[in-house]
Tab-separated table of C-alpha atoms in Angstrom:
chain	number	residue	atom	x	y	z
A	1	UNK	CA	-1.314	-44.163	30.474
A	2	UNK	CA	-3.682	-45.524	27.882
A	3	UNK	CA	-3.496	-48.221	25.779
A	4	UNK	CA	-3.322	-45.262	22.916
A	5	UNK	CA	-0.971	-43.249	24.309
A	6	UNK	CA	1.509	-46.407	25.137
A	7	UNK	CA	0.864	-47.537	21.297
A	8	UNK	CA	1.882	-43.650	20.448
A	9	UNK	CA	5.446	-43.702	22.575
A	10	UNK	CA	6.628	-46.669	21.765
A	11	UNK	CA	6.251	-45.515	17.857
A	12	UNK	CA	7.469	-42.218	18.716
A	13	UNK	CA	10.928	-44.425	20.599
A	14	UNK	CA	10.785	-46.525	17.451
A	15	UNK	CA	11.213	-43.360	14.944
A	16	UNK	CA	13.219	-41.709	17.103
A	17	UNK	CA	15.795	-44.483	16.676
A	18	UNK	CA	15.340	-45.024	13.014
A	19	UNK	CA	15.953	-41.430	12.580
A	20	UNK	CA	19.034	-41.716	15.180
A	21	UNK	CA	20.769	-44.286	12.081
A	22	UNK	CA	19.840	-43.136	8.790
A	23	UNK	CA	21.832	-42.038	6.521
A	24	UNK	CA	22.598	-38.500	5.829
A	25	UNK	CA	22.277	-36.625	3.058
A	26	UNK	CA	25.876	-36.202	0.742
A	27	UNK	CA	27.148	-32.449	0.811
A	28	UNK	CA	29.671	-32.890	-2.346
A	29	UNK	CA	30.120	-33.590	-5.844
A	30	UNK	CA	32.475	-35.948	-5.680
A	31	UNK	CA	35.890	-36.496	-8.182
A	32	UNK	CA	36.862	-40.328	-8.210
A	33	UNK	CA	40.330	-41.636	-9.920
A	34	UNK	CA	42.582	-44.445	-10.165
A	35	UNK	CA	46.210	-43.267	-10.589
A	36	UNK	CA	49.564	-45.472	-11.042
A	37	UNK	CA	52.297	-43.605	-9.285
A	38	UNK	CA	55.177	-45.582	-10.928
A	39	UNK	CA	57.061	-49.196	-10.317
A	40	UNK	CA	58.811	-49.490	-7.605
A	41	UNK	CA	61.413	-51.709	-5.517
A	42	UNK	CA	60.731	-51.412	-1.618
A	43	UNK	CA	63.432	-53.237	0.965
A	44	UNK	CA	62.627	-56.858	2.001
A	45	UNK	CA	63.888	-60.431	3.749
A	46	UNK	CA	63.103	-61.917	0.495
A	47	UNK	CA	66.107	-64.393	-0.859
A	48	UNK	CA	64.388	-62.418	-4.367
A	49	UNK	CA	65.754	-59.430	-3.129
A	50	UNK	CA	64.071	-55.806	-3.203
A	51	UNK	CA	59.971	-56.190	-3.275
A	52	UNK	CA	59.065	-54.974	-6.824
A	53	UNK	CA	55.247	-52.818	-6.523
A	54	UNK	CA	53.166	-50.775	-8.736
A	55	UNK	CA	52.405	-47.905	-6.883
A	56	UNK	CA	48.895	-47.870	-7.929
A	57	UNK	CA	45.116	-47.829	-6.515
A	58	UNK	CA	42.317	-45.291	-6.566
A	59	UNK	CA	41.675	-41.748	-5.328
A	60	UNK	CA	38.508	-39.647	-4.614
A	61	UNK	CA	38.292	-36.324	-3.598
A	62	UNK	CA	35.199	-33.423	-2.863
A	63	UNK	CA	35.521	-31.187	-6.094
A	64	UNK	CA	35.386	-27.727	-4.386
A	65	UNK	CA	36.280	-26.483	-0.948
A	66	UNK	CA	39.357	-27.878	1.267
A	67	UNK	CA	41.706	-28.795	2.962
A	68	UNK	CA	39.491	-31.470	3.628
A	69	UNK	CA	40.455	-34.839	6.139
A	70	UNK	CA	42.121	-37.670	4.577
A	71	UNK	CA	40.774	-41.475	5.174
A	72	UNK	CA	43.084	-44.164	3.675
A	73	UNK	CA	40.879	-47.355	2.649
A	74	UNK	CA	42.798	-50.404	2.475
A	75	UNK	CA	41.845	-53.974	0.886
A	76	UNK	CA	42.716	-57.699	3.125
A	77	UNK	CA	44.528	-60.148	2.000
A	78	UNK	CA	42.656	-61.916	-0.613
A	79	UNK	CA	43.467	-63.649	-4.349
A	80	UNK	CA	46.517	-61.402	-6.372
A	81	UNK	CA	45.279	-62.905	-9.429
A	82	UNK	CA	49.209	-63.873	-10.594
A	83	UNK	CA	49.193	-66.944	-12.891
A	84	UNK	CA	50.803	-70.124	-10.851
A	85	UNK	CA	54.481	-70.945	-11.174
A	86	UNK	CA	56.287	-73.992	-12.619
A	87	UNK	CA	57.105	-74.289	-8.969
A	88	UNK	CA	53.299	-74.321	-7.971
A	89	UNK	CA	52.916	-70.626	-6.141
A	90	UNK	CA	52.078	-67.432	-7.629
A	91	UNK	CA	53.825	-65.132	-9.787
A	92	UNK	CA	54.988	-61.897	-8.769
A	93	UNK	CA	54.921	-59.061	-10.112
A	94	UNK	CA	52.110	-59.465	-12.515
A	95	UNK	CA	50.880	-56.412	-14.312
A	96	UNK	CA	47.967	-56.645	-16.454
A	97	UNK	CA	46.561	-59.437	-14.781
A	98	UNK	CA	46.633	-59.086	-11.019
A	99	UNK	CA	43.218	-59.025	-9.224
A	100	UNK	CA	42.425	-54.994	-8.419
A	101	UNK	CA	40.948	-55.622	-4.915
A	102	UNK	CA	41.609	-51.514	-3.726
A	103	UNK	CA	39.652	-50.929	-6.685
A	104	UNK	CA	36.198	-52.979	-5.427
A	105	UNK	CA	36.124	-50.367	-2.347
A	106	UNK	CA	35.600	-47.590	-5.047
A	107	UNK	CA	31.863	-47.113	-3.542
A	108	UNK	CA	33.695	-46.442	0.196
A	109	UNK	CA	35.978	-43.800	-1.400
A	110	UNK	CA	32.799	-42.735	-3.125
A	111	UNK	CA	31.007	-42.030	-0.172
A	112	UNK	CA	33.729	-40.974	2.104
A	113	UNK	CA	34.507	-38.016	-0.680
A	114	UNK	CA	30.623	-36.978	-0.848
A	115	UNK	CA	30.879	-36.537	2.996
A	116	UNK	CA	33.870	-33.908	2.570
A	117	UNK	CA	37.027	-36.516	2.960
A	118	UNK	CA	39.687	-37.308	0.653
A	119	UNK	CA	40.020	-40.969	0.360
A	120	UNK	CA	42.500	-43.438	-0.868
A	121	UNK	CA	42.187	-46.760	-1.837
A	122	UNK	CA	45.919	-47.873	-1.901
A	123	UNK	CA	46.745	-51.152	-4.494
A	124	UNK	CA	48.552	-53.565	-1.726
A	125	UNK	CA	48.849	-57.108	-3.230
A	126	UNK	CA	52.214	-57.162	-3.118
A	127	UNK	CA	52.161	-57.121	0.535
A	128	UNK	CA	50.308	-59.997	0.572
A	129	UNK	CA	51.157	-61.885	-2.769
A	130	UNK	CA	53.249	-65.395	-1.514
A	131	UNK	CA	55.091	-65.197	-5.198
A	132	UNK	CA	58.109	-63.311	-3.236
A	133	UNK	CA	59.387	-65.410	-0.820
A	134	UNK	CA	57.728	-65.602	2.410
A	135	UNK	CA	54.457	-63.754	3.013
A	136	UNK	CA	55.854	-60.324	5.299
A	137	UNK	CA	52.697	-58.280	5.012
A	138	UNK	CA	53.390	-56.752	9.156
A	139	UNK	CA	56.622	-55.152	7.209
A	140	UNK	CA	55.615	-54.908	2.937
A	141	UNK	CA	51.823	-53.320	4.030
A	142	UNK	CA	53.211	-49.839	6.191
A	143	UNK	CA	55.575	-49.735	2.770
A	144	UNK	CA	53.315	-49.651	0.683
A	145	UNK	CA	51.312	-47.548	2.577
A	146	UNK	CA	53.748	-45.060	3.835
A	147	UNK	CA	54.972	-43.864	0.461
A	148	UNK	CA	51.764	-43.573	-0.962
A	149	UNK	CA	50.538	-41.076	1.932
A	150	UNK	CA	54.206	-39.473	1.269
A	151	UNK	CA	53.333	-38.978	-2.525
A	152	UNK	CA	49.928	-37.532	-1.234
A	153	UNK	CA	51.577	-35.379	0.757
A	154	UNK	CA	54.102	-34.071	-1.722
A	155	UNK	CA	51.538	-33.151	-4.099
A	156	UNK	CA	49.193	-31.347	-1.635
A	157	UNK	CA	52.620	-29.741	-0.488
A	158	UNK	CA	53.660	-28.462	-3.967
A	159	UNK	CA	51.241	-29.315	-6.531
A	160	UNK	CA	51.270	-32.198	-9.517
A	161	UNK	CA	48.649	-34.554	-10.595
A	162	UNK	CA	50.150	-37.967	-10.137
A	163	UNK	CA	47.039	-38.977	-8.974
A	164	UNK	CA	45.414	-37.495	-12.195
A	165	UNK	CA	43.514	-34.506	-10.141
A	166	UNK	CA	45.143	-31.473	-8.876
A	167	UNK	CA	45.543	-31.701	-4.727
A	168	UNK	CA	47.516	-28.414	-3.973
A	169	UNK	CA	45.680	-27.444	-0.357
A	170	UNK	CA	43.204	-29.546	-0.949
A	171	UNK	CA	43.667	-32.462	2.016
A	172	UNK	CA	44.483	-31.771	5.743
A	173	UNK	CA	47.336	-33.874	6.827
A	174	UNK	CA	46.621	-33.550	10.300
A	175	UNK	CA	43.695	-35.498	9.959
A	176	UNK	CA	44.348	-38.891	8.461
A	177	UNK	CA	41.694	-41.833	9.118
A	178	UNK	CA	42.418	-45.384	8.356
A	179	UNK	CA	40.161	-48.022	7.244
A	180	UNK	CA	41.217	-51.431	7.411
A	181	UNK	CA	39.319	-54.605	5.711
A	182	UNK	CA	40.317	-58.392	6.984
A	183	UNK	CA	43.742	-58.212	7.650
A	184	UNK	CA	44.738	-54.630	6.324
A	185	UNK	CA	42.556	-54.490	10.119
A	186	UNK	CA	45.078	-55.843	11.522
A	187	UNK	CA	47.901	-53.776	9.712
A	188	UNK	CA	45.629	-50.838	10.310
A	189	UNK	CA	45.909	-51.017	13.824
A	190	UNK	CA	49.460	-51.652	14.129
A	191	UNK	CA	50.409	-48.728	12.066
A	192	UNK	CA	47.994	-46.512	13.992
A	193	UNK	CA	49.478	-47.710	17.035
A	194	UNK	CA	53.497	-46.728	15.927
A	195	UNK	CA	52.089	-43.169	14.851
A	196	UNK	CA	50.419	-42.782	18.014
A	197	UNK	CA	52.402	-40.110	19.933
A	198	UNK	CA	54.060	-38.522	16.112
A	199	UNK	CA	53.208	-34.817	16.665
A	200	UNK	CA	55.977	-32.975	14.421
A	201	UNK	CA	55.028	-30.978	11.929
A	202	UNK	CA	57.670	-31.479	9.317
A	203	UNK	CA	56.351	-35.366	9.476
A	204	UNK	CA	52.723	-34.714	9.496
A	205	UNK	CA	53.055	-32.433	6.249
A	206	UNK	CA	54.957	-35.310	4.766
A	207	UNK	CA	52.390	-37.870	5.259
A	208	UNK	CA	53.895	-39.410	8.056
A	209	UNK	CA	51.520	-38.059	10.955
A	210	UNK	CA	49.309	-39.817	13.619
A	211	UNK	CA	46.306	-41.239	12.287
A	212	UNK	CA	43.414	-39.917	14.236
A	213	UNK	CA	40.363	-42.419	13.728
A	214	UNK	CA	40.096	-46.003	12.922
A	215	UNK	CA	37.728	-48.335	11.521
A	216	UNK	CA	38.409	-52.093	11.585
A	217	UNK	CA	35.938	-53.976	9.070
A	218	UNK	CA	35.829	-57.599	9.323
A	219	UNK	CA	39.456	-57.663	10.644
A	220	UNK	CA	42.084	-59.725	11.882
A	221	UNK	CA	42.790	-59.335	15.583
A	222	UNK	CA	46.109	-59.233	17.452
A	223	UNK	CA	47.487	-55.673	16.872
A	224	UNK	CA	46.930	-53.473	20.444
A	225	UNK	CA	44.582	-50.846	20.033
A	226	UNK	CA	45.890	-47.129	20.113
A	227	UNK	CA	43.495	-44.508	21.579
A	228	UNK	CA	41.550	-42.590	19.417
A	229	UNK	CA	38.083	-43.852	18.170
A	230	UNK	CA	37.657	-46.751	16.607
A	231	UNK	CA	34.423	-48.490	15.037
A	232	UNK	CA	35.304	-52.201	15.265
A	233	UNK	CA	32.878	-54.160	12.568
A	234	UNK	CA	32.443	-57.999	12.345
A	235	UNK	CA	29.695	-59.958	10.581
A	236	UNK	CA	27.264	-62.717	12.135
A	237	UNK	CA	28.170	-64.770	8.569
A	238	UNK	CA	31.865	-64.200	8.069
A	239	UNK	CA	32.994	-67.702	8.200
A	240	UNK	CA	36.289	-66.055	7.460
A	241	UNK	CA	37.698	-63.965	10.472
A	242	UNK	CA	34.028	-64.909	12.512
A	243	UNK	CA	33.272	-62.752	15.723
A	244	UNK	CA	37.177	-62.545	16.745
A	245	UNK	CA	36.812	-58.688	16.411
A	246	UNK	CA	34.758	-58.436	19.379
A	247	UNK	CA	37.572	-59.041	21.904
A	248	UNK	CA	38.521	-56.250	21.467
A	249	UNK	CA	35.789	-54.492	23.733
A	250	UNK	CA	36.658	-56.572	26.461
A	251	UNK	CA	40.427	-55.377	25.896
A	252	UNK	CA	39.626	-52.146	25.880
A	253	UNK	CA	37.455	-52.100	28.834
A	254	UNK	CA	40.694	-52.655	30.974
A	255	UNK	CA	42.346	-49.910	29.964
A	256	UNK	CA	41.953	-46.512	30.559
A	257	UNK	CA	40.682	-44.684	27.128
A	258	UNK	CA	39.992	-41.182	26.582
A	259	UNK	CA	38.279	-42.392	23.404
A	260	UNK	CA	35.343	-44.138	22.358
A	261	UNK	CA	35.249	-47.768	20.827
A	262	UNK	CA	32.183	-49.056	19.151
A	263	UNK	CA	31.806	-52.775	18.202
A	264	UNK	CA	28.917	-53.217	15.636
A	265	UNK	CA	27.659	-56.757	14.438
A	266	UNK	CA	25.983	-56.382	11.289
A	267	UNK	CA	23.444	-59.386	10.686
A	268	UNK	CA	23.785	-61.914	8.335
A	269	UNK	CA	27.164	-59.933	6.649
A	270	UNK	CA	29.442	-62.646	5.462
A	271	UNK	CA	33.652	-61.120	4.839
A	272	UNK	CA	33.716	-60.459	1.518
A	273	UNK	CA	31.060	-58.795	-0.298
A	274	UNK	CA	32.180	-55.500	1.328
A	275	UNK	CA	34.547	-55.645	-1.816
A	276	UNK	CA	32.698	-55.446	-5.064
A	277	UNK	CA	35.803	-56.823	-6.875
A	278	UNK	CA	35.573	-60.476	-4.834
A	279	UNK	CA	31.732	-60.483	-4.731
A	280	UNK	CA	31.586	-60.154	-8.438
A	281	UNK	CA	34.242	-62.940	-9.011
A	282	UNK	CA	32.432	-65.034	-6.462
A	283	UNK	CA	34.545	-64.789	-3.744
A	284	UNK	CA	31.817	-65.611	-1.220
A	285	UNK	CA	33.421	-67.166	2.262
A	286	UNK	CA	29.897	-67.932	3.598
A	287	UNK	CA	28.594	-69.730	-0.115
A	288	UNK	CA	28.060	-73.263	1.613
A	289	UNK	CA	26.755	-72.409	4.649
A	290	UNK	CA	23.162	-73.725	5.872
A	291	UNK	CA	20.749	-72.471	8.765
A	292	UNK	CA	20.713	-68.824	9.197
A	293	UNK	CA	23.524	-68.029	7.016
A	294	UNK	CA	22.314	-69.698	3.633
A	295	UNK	CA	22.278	-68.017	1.033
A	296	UNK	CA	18.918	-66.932	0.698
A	297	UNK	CA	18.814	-65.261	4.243
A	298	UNK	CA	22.016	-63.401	4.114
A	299	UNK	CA	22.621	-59.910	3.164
A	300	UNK	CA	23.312	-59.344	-0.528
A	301	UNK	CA	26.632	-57.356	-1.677
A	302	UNK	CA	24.675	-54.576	-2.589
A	303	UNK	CA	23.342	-54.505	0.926
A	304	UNK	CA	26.597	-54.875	2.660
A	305	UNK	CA	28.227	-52.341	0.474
A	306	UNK	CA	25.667	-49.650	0.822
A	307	UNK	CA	25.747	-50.013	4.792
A	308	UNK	CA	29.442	-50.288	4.501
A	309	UNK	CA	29.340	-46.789	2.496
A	310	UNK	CA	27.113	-45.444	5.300
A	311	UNK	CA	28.388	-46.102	8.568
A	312	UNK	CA	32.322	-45.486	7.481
A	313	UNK	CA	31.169	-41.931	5.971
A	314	UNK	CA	28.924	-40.742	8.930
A	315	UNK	CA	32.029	-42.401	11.342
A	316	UNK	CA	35.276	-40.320	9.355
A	317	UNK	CA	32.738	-37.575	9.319
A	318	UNK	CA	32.222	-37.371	12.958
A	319	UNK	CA	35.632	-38.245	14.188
A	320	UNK	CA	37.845	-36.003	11.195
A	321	UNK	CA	35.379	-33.576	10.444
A	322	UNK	CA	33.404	-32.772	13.819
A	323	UNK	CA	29.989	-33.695	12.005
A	324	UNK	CA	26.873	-34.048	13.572
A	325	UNK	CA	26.604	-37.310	15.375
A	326	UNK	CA	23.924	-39.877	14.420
A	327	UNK	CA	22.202	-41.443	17.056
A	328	UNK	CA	25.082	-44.570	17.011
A	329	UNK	CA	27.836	-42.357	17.225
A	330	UNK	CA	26.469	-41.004	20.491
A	331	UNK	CA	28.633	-41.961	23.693
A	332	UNK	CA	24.870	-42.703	25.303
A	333	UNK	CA	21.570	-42.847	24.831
A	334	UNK	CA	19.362	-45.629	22.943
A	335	UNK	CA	21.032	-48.407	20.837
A	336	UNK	CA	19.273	-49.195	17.612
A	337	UNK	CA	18.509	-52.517	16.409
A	338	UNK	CA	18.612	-50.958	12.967
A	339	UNK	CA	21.306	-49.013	11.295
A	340	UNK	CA	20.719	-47.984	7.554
A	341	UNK	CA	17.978	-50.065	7.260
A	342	UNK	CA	19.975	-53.456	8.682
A	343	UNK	CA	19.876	-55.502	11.677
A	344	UNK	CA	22.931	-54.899	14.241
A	345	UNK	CA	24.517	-54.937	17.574
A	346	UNK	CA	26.062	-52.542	18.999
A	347	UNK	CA	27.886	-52.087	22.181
A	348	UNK	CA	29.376	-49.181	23.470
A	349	UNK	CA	32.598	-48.168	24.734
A	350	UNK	CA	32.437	-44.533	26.443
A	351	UNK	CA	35.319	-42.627	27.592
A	352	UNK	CA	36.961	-43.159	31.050
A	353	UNK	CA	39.003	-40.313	32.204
């Protein structure tokens, strides 16, 4: 071959695998809400008593068409934003002035919705808030969760607008995804792993169905792994939960799965400017770091978020809505160095049957 023509493939290999991870193009207008479902008082250990929680968070939805998948988005476990106590912890409840962390992963529900998804951003502080007795998130998040996929359900069963937009037929409760950030990754996982084998049809059409795809964003390990496919995400600058995520391949890999499991490293990507809520309060877990993950060389939250926005829509699109696969998604074939325009790892976990 000539020196031209080797020039000419390796291009050609190049574009084929920037092609393989870009973006694709959004297919719907897209409506976006936050809703408030009502107070509520949910059964705990506490010496309090019952768990008060606003049933609150943020909903978007494709305008036309339907019933479309369902991908629930869930916040970690980061500042509630109560005011301190006499007795030197947080307050709880606190409405008014608690931090809105579902509502920073607006832009995910954004571009989950403009892929064809409906997508929920749930409001679950008070599963982590320590104003309550002793933090019980493994028991206060599926709660929380639960009964807001059971209000879903209800009014995509019989109509209503509790979530201020009308959802009559409008989601498929067959096809619920779960996205899990920091330790909602954790949650995420164990919830997906209790619904696993939940096949009756009274339970799925009351929100209470398996949950068929998960994506686990800068989480906290522990929880086993179910099998369905999974996108596992950590962060070469998280100086939060690190590179624990990745053991999770190596679990996996001595198991038998019938479904794929992708672990992704995105460079430079600290924990928590996938949330626009902490990055604009300056919630940054990586802000006195030196060498390669100063400042100046990491990704900026814009970055992180847009990726973020990317890779979970063309994922939930793939795995809920049988979209065309981008090169990533692929069980083989080449690995990019690149996906939507940022530097990565990404290792493979193919099917074993």
């Amino acid at each position: 071959m000539t020196a031209v023509r080797c020039v000419a493939a390796v291009v050609a290999g190049l574009l084929a695998l920037a092609v393989l991870a870009a973006p694709a193009a959004a297919d719907y207008e897209v409506e976006i809400r936050k809703y408030v479902l009502g107070d509520v008082t949910l059964p705990d250990r506490s010496p309090f008593g019952r768990l008060p929680v606003r049933l609150q968070g943020a909903i978007a939805a494709p305008a036309t068409g339907g019933p479309h998948p369902v991908v629930v988005v869930v916040h970690g476990r980061h500042v509630t934003g109560c005011p301190m106590t006499d007795h030197e912890s947080e307050g709880w409840p606190c409405p008014g002035e608690e931090q809105r962390n579902d509502l920073g992963l607006r832009h995910v529900l954004r571009a989950l919705a403009q892929r064809g998804m409906v997508a929920i951003s749930p409001d679950v502080n008070g599963a982590y808030t320590e104003g309550w007795g002793e933090p019980d998130d493994t028991r206060r998040w599926p709660r929380i969760v639960n009964r807001t996929l059971e209000a879903l359900a209800a009014d995509v069963r019989e109509g209503g607008t509790r979530f201020r937009m009308e959802l009559r037929g409008r989601a498929r409760l067959s096809r619920v995804g779960l996205l899990g950030h920091s330790q909602s990754g954790f949650n995420a996982a164990r919830l997906a792993s209790r619904r696993a084998r939940e096949d009756d049809p009274d339970r799925i059409a009351r929100g209470r169905g398996p949950i068929s795809s998960l994506f686990l964003l800068a989480h906290v390990p522990g929880a086993r792994l179910p099998d369905v496919p999974t996108a596992v995400v950590v962060g070469t600058c998280d100086l939060d939960t690190g590179l624990a995520g990745r053991r999770y391949l190596g679990a996996a890999r001595r198991r038998v799965r019938r479904h794929p499991l992708f672990e992704i490293t995105l460079g430079a990507a600290n924990h928590t400017f996938y949330n626009r809520t902490l990055a604009r309060r300056g919630q940054d877990d990586a802000a006195g770091a030196r060498g390669p993950c100063r400042k100046a060389r990491r990704l900026r939250a814009r970055a992180q978020q847009r990726w973020l926005d990317h890779a979970a829509a063309d994922f939930f699109a793939v795995t809920l809505r049988h979209a065309r696969r981008p090169g990533w998604l692929g069980k083989a074939g080449p690995t990019p160095r690149r996906m939507y325009g940022e530097a990565v790892r990404l290792r493979r976990l193919a099917p074993r049957r």
